[in-house]
Amino acid sequence: MIANLVVGGLAAGCLYAMVGIAIVIVLNITDIANFAQGEMAMLTTFFSYWLMDGVGLPWWQAVSIAVVFGLVQGIVIQQVVIRPLIGGPVLSAIIATLGLNIVLNSVAGMIWGHQTYTFPSPFAFSAPFMLGGVPIAADSVVNIAVGLVIIVCMTLFLRFTWIGLGLRAASQNQTVARLMGVSITRTSAIAWGLGGMVGAIAGVLVAPSLFLDTNLMGALLIKAFAGGVLGGLNSLIGVFLGCLALGVAENLAGAYVSPSFADATTFIVIIAVLALRPEGIFGRVKVRKA
């Protein structure tokens, strides 16, 4: 039983980690905590559902197009909503993301209504994988595999590509990055685009486990922030490991303490980490020079 709980927690943690990675990419480059990340993913998931149900595209095509839609959505939001606020107080941009959260939720409700939908999955009826005699649901295996692929690809992208190096330079010192020819506006747009893309992947993976509605990503966003705080919001690896730990802790607490206590674990983690180690377990104190 413990093995099943741990694997289920890792699968849930990978979903938290995808949203957490999307948040951290934007946060580290722009200093903006994007509270609209969940609603961006929700809107993209609804778009994917419409491509399958309304247009008739197969799952793989619909999801591929939706992921590109998530990328474009992030760039458009940065250009239209965030770019005019660059140079002003960061709090203004954060408040703008809170407003965007409500706007996107209302737009999705206006188009698709507030009823629930069943989101299809090609893995729903797949036979479970066996690992050491422990059956593991196919969707859990997919979540873990996709989470690992995303963290590896993002780490390699940031370390070994010119665009990635530009993003890292902008996150360290924007003034020096400008002197080196890095466009802060462009890196900000790329960061928002990557965040939208990764969030879209999380949305289409979590939707089959839940009913698709306008509140799909609300709880996931909070848990992604909690896992990020636990691991360290300035470290992709830290966020990934923190979200995995949170997912496992929630499953174990729900099974051995009380099912209603599982969600409380999220807030206990946030409070404890902020009190004892604000930068997170794997994070570091970040000194930013103007």
Tab-separated table of C-alpha atoms in Angstrom:
chain	number	residue	atom	x	y	z
A	1	MET	CA	0.000	0.000	0.000
A	2	ILE	CA	2.793	2.396	0.874
A	3	ALA	CA	4.403	1.800	-2.517
A	4	ASN	CA	1.138	2.663	-4.278
A	5	LEU	CA	0.781	5.815	-2.195
A	6	VAL	CA	4.340	6.872	-2.956
A	7	VAL	CA	3.971	6.290	-6.703
A	8	GLY	CA	0.631	8.109	-6.736
A	9	GLY	CA	2.231	10.959	-4.821
A	10	LEU	CA	5.110	11.136	-7.297
A	11	ALA	CA	2.645	11.250	-10.194
A	12	ALA	CA	0.684	14.077	-8.546
A	13	GLY	CA	3.944	15.813	-7.637
A	14	CYS	CA	5.030	15.775	-11.271
A	15	LEU	CA	1.833	17.622	-12.207
A	16	TYR	CA	2.516	20.173	-9.469
A	17	ALA	CA	6.089	20.428	-10.734
A	18	MET	CA	5.031	21.255	-14.301
A	19	VAL	CA	2.972	24.197	-13.079
A	20	GLY	CA	5.730	25.112	-10.627
A	21	ILE	CA	8.353	25.132	-13.389
A	22	ALA	CA	6.108	27.363	-15.501
A	23	ILE	CA	5.782	29.788	-12.579
A	24	VAL	CA	9.494	29.773	-11.745
A	25	ILE	CA	10.634	30.438	-15.322
A	26	VAL	CA	8.553	33.621	-15.391
A	27	LEU	CA	9.388	34.569	-11.805
A	28	ASN	CA	13.149	34.291	-12.196
A	29	ILE	CA	13.270	36.283	-15.438
A	30	THR	CA	10.728	38.999	-14.641
A	31	ASP	CA	10.307	38.954	-10.832
A	32	ILE	CA	6.575	38.485	-11.456
A	33	ALA	CA	4.670	35.732	-9.687
A	34	ASN	CA	2.137	34.741	-12.331
A	35	PHE	CA	-1.098	34.003	-10.470
A	36	ALA	CA	-2.862	33.536	-13.813
A	37	GLN	CA	-0.750	30.489	-14.684
A	38	GLY	CA	-3.466	28.052	-13.673
A	39	GLU	CA	-6.178	29.807	-15.675
A	40	MET	CA	-3.899	29.992	-18.709
A	41	ALA	CA	-3.484	26.211	-18.501
A	42	MET	CA	-7.224	25.758	-17.955
A	43	LEU	CA	-8.078	27.816	-21.049
A	44	THR	CA	-5.586	25.834	-23.118
A	45	THR	CA	-7.072	22.561	-21.874
A	46	PHE	CA	-10.548	23.710	-22.888
A	47	PHE	CA	-9.138	24.648	-26.307
A	48	SER	CA	-7.725	21.117	-26.624
A	49	TYR	CA	-11.099	19.668	-25.613
A	50	TRP	CA	-12.843	21.782	-28.272
A	51	LEU	CA	-10.401	20.559	-30.935
A	52	MET	CA	-11.312	16.968	-30.057
A	53	ASP	CA	-15.032	17.325	-29.401
A	54	GLY	CA	-15.936	20.153	-31.778
A	55	VAL	CA	-13.452	19.808	-34.627
A	56	GLY	CA	-12.990	16.048	-34.380
A	57	LEU	CA	-9.199	15.919	-34.170
A	58	PRO	CA	-7.573	12.876	-32.540
A	59	TRP	CA	-6.074	13.288	-29.081
A	60	TRP	CA	-2.452	13.584	-30.180
A	61	GLN	CA	-3.133	16.266	-32.787
A	62	ALA	CA	-5.414	18.253	-30.496
A	63	VAL	CA	-2.945	18.196	-27.617
A	64	SER	CA	-0.001	19.132	-29.879
A	65	ILE	CA	-1.901	22.131	-31.258
A	66	ALA	CA	-3.016	23.101	-27.745
A	67	VAL	CA	0.573	23.077	-26.472
A	68	VAL	CA	1.537	25.470	-29.279
A	69	PHE	CA	-1.547	27.534	-28.376
A	70	GLY	CA	-0.272	27.681	-24.784
A	71	LEU	CA	3.099	28.962	-26.025
A	72	VAL	CA	1.469	31.658	-28.162
A	73	GLN	CA	-0.962	32.570	-25.399
A	74	GLY	CA	1.903	33.214	-22.996
A	75	ILE	CA	3.708	35.456	-25.483
A	76	VAL	CA	0.532	37.420	-26.317
A	77	ILE	CA	-0.270	37.961	-22.627
A	78	GLN	CA	3.252	39.197	-22.000
A	79	GLN	CA	3.103	41.608	-24.928
A	80	VAL	CA	-0.399	42.930	-24.255
A	81	VAL	CA	-0.695	42.842	-20.466
A	82	ILE	CA	2.780	42.671	-18.928
A	83	ARG	CA	5.020	44.615	-21.329
A	84	PRO	CA	3.322	47.991	-20.689
A	85	LEU	CA	4.008	47.490	-16.974
A	86	ILE	CA	7.752	46.815	-17.353
A	87	GLY	CA	9.722	49.474	-15.502
A	88	GLY	CA	6.925	50.094	-13.019
A	89	PRO	CA	6.420	48.530	-9.599
A	90	VAL	CA	6.488	44.743	-9.720
A	91	LEU	CA	3.388	44.729	-7.520
A	92	SER	CA	1.417	46.307	-10.365
A	93	ALA	CA	2.274	43.409	-12.678
A	94	ILE	CA	1.416	40.867	-9.982
A	95	ILE	CA	-1.968	42.503	-9.453
A	96	ALA	CA	-2.435	42.432	-13.227
A	97	THR	CA	-1.958	38.641	-13.196
A	98	LEU	CA	-4.601	38.363	-10.456
A	99	GLY	CA	-6.983	40.346	-12.650
A	100	LEU	CA	-6.033	38.202	-15.640
A	101	ASN	CA	-6.881	35.133	-13.578
A	102	ILE	CA	-10.464	36.360	-13.216
A	103	VAL	CA	-10.707	37.482	-16.854
A	104	LEU	CA	-9.555	34.132	-18.271
A	105	ASN	CA	-11.881	32.249	-15.937
A	106	SER	CA	-14.794	34.417	-17.102
A	107	VAL	CA	-13.869	33.986	-20.768
A	108	ALA	CA	-13.777	30.193	-20.410
A	109	GLY	CA	-17.111	30.255	-18.576
A	110	MET	CA	-18.656	32.444	-21.270
A	111	ILE	CA	-17.521	30.122	-24.074
A	112	TRP	CA	-17.916	26.669	-22.503
A	113	GLY	CA	-20.156	27.369	-19.539
A	114	HIS	CA	-19.539	26.338	-15.942
A	115	GLN	CA	-20.647	22.723	-16.246
A	116	THR	CA	-18.159	19.879	-16.095
A	117	TYR	CA	-16.811	17.849	-19.004
A	118	THR	CA	-15.032	14.516	-19.238
A	119	PHE	CA	-11.622	14.960	-20.817
A	120	PRO	CA	-10.523	11.860	-22.781
A	121	SER	CA	-7.174	10.167	-22.333
A	122	PRO	CA	-5.503	7.546	-24.561
A	123	PHE	CA	-4.104	5.930	-21.403
A	124	ALA	CA	-7.399	5.533	-19.547
A	125	PHE	CA	-7.897	1.861	-20.409
A	126	SER	CA	-4.249	0.826	-20.611
A	127	ALA	CA	-3.160	-2.073	-18.438
A	128	PRO	CA	-1.216	-1.022	-15.339
A	129	PHE	CA	2.545	-1.371	-15.284
A	130	MET	CA	4.031	-3.767	-12.776
A	131	LEU	CA	7.061	-2.648	-10.803
A	132	GLY	CA	8.315	-5.065	-8.176
A	133	GLY	CA	4.858	-6.588	-7.927
A	134	VAL	CA	3.237	-3.173	-7.458
A	135	PRO	CA	0.661	-2.193	-10.101
A	136	ILE	CA	1.135	1.358	-11.348
A	137	ALA	CA	-1.618	3.041	-13.350
A	138	ALA	CA	-0.607	3.996	-16.877
A	139	ASP	CA	-1.547	7.645	-16.389
A	140	SER	CA	0.714	7.815	-13.316
A	141	VAL	CA	3.610	6.437	-15.363
A	142	VAL	CA	2.912	9.010	-18.093
A	143	ASN	CA	2.787	11.877	-15.575
A	144	ILE	CA	6.102	10.860	-14.031
A	145	ALA	CA	7.756	10.323	-17.424
A	146	VAL	CA	6.554	13.644	-18.819
A	147	GLY	CA	7.612	15.457	-15.648
A	148	LEU	CA	11.119	14.003	-15.900
A	149	VAL	CA	11.356	14.867	-19.606
A	150	ILE	CA	10.301	18.469	-18.956
A	151	ILE	CA	12.767	19.086	-16.130
A	152	VAL	CA	15.628	17.527	-18.133
A	153	CYS	CA	14.769	19.429	-21.322
A	154	MET	CA	14.344	22.750	-19.502
A	155	THR	CA	17.622	22.307	-17.650
A	156	LEU	CA	19.500	21.492	-20.861
A	157	PHE	CA	17.764	24.336	-22.707
A	158	LEU	CA	18.748	26.916	-20.089
A	159	ARG	CA	22.342	25.710	-19.836
A	160	PHE	CA	23.327	24.877	-23.396
A	161	THR	CA	21.375	27.101	-25.810
A	162	TRP	CA	21.943	30.759	-26.638
A	163	ILE	CA	18.336	31.589	-25.791
A	164	GLY	CA	18.596	29.718	-22.521
A	165	LEU	CA	21.840	31.462	-21.609
A	166	GLY	CA	20.170	34.797	-22.385
A	167	LEU	CA	17.306	33.897	-20.063
A	168	ARG	CA	19.735	32.962	-17.304
A	169	ALA	CA	21.700	36.173	-17.801
A	170	ALA	CA	18.522	38.236	-17.565
A	171	SER	CA	17.531	36.424	-14.384
A	172	GLN	CA	20.893	37.191	-12.762
A	173	ASN	CA	21.441	40.827	-13.703
A	174	GLN	CA	19.294	42.643	-16.239
A	175	THR	CA	21.632	45.625	-16.562
A	176	VAL	CA	24.641	43.475	-17.450
A	177	ALA	CA	22.458	41.338	-19.713
A	178	ARG	CA	21.429	44.456	-21.671
A	179	LEU	CA	25.089	45.467	-22.052
A	180	MET	CA	25.767	41.999	-23.474
A	181	GLY	CA	23.059	42.515	-26.090
A	182	VAL	CA	20.291	40.521	-24.421
A	183	SER	CA	16.827	41.962	-25.050
A	184	ILE	CA	14.974	41.957	-21.740
A	185	THR	CA	11.629	42.404	-23.493
A	186	ARG	CA	12.291	39.427	-25.739
A	187	THR	CA	13.526	37.211	-22.904
A	188	SER	CA	10.433	38.126	-20.905
A	189	ALA	CA	8.200	37.104	-23.828
A	190	ILE	CA	10.104	33.819	-24.223
A	191	ALA	CA	9.768	33.105	-20.497
A	192	TRP	CA	6.014	33.689	-20.606
A	193	GLY	CA	5.736	31.550	-23.724
A	194	LEU	CA	7.620	28.671	-22.104
A	195	GLY	CA	5.474	29.029	-18.999
A	196	GLY	CA	2.316	28.851	-21.107
A	197	MET	CA	3.581	25.788	-22.939
A	198	VAL	CA	4.565	23.822	-19.824
A	199	GLY	CA	1.324	24.821	-18.109
A	200	ALA	CA	-0.633	23.558	-21.115
A	201	ILE	CA	1.023	20.140	-20.807
A	202	ALA	CA	0.093	20.004	-17.121
A	203	GLY	CA	-3.505	20.928	-17.929
A	204	VAL	CA	-4.095	18.189	-20.500
A	205	LEU	CA	-2.506	15.608	-18.178
A	206	VAL	CA	-4.476	16.530	-15.071
A	207	ALA	CA	-7.846	16.972	-16.814
A	208	PRO	CA	-8.538	13.223	-17.344
A	209	SER	CA	-8.143	12.622	-13.595
A	210	LEU	CA	-10.616	15.389	-12.755
A	211	PHE	CA	-13.693	16.789	-14.401
A	212	LEU	CA	-12.806	19.570	-16.811
A	213	ASP	CA	-14.332	22.849	-15.643
A	214	THR	CA	-13.308	26.457	-15.140
A	215	ASN	CA	-11.844	25.649	-11.698
A	216	LEU	CA	-9.648	22.847	-13.004
A	217	MET	CA	-6.258	24.319	-12.089
A	218	GLY	CA	-7.064	26.347	-8.958
A	219	ALA	CA	-5.881	23.810	-6.396
A	220	LEU	CA	-2.968	22.730	-8.597
A	221	LEU	CA	-1.666	26.312	-8.738
A	222	ILE	CA	-1.593	26.594	-4.955
A	223	LYS	CA	0.172	23.258	-4.606
A	224	ALA	CA	2.687	24.224	-7.290
A	225	PHE	CA	3.528	27.361	-5.310
A	226	ALA	CA	3.810	25.293	-2.131
A	227	GLY	CA	6.159	22.786	-3.770
A	228	GLY	CA	8.168	25.651	-5.214
A	229	VAL	CA	8.482	27.305	-1.816
A	230	LEU	CA	9.566	23.983	-0.324
A	231	GLY	CA	12.242	23.297	-2.930
A	232	GLY	CA	13.309	26.877	-3.655
A	233	LEU	CA	11.698	29.224	-6.134
A	234	ASN	CA	15.008	30.114	-7.796
A	235	SER	CA	15.933	26.512	-8.630
A	236	LEU	CA	14.207	24.386	-11.278
A	237	ILE	CA	15.560	21.188	-9.727
A	238	GLY	CA	14.511	22.440	-6.301
A	239	VAL	CA	10.970	23.133	-7.484
A	240	PHE	CA	10.763	19.706	-9.107
A	241	LEU	CA	11.971	17.859	-6.006
A	242	GLY	CA	9.887	20.035	-3.693
A	243	CYS	CA	6.720	19.289	-5.653
A	244	LEU	CA	7.497	15.556	-5.653
A	245	ALA	CA	7.980	15.637	-1.886
A	246	LEU	CA	4.733	17.547	-1.440
A	247	GLY	CA	2.798	15.059	-3.579
A	248	VAL	CA	4.091	12.095	-1.582
A	249	ALA	CA	3.477	13.867	1.761
A	250	GLU	CA	-0.115	14.644	0.763
A	251	ASN	CA	-0.836	11.046	-0.197
A	252	LEU	CA	0.661	9.645	2.992
A	253	ALA	CA	-1.099	12.220	5.184
A	254	GLY	CA	-4.419	11.517	3.467
A	255	ALA	CA	-4.040	7.774	3.994
A	256	TYR	CA	-2.598	7.629	7.516
A	257	VAL	CA	-3.942	10.783	9.156
A	258	SER	CA	-7.166	11.817	7.442
A	259	PRO	CA	-8.308	12.358	3.847
A	260	SER	CA	-9.352	15.889	4.789
A	261	PHE	CA	-5.843	16.553	6.130
A	262	ALA	CA	-4.153	16.021	2.760
A	263	ASP	CA	-4.888	19.530	1.477
A	264	ALA	CA	-3.946	21.039	4.833
A	265	THR	CA	-0.463	19.582	4.313
A	266	THR	CA	0.072	22.123	1.522
A	267	PHE	CA	-0.428	25.106	3.798
A	268	ILE	CA	1.526	23.573	6.662
A	269	VAL	CA	4.459	23.169	4.258
A	270	ILE	CA	4.222	26.796	3.118
A	271	ILE	CA	4.083	28.179	6.661
A	272	ALA	CA	6.861	25.950	7.984
A	273	VAL	CA	9.279	26.606	5.128
A	274	LEU	CA	8.674	30.358	5.114
A	275	ALA	CA	9.338	30.434	8.855
A	276	LEU	CA	12.427	28.207	8.911
A	277	ARG	CA	14.059	28.574	5.489
A	278	PRO	CA	12.396	31.218	3.279
A	279	GLU	CA	14.647	30.472	0.300
A	280	GLY	CA	13.589	26.793	0.270
A	281	ILE	CA	15.550	23.606	0.867
A	282	PHE	CA	17.451	23.734	-2.427
A	283	GLY	CA	17.176	27.470	-3.000
A	284	ARG	CA	19.726	30.142	-2.387
A	285	VAL	CA	19.555	33.721	-1.293
A	286	LYS	CA	19.427	35.738	-4.485
A	287	VAL	CA	21.130	39.089	-4.634
A	288	ARG	CA	19.935	41.132	-7.590
A	289	LYS	CA	21.851	44.208	-8.701
A	290	ALA	CA	20.064	47.005	-10.470
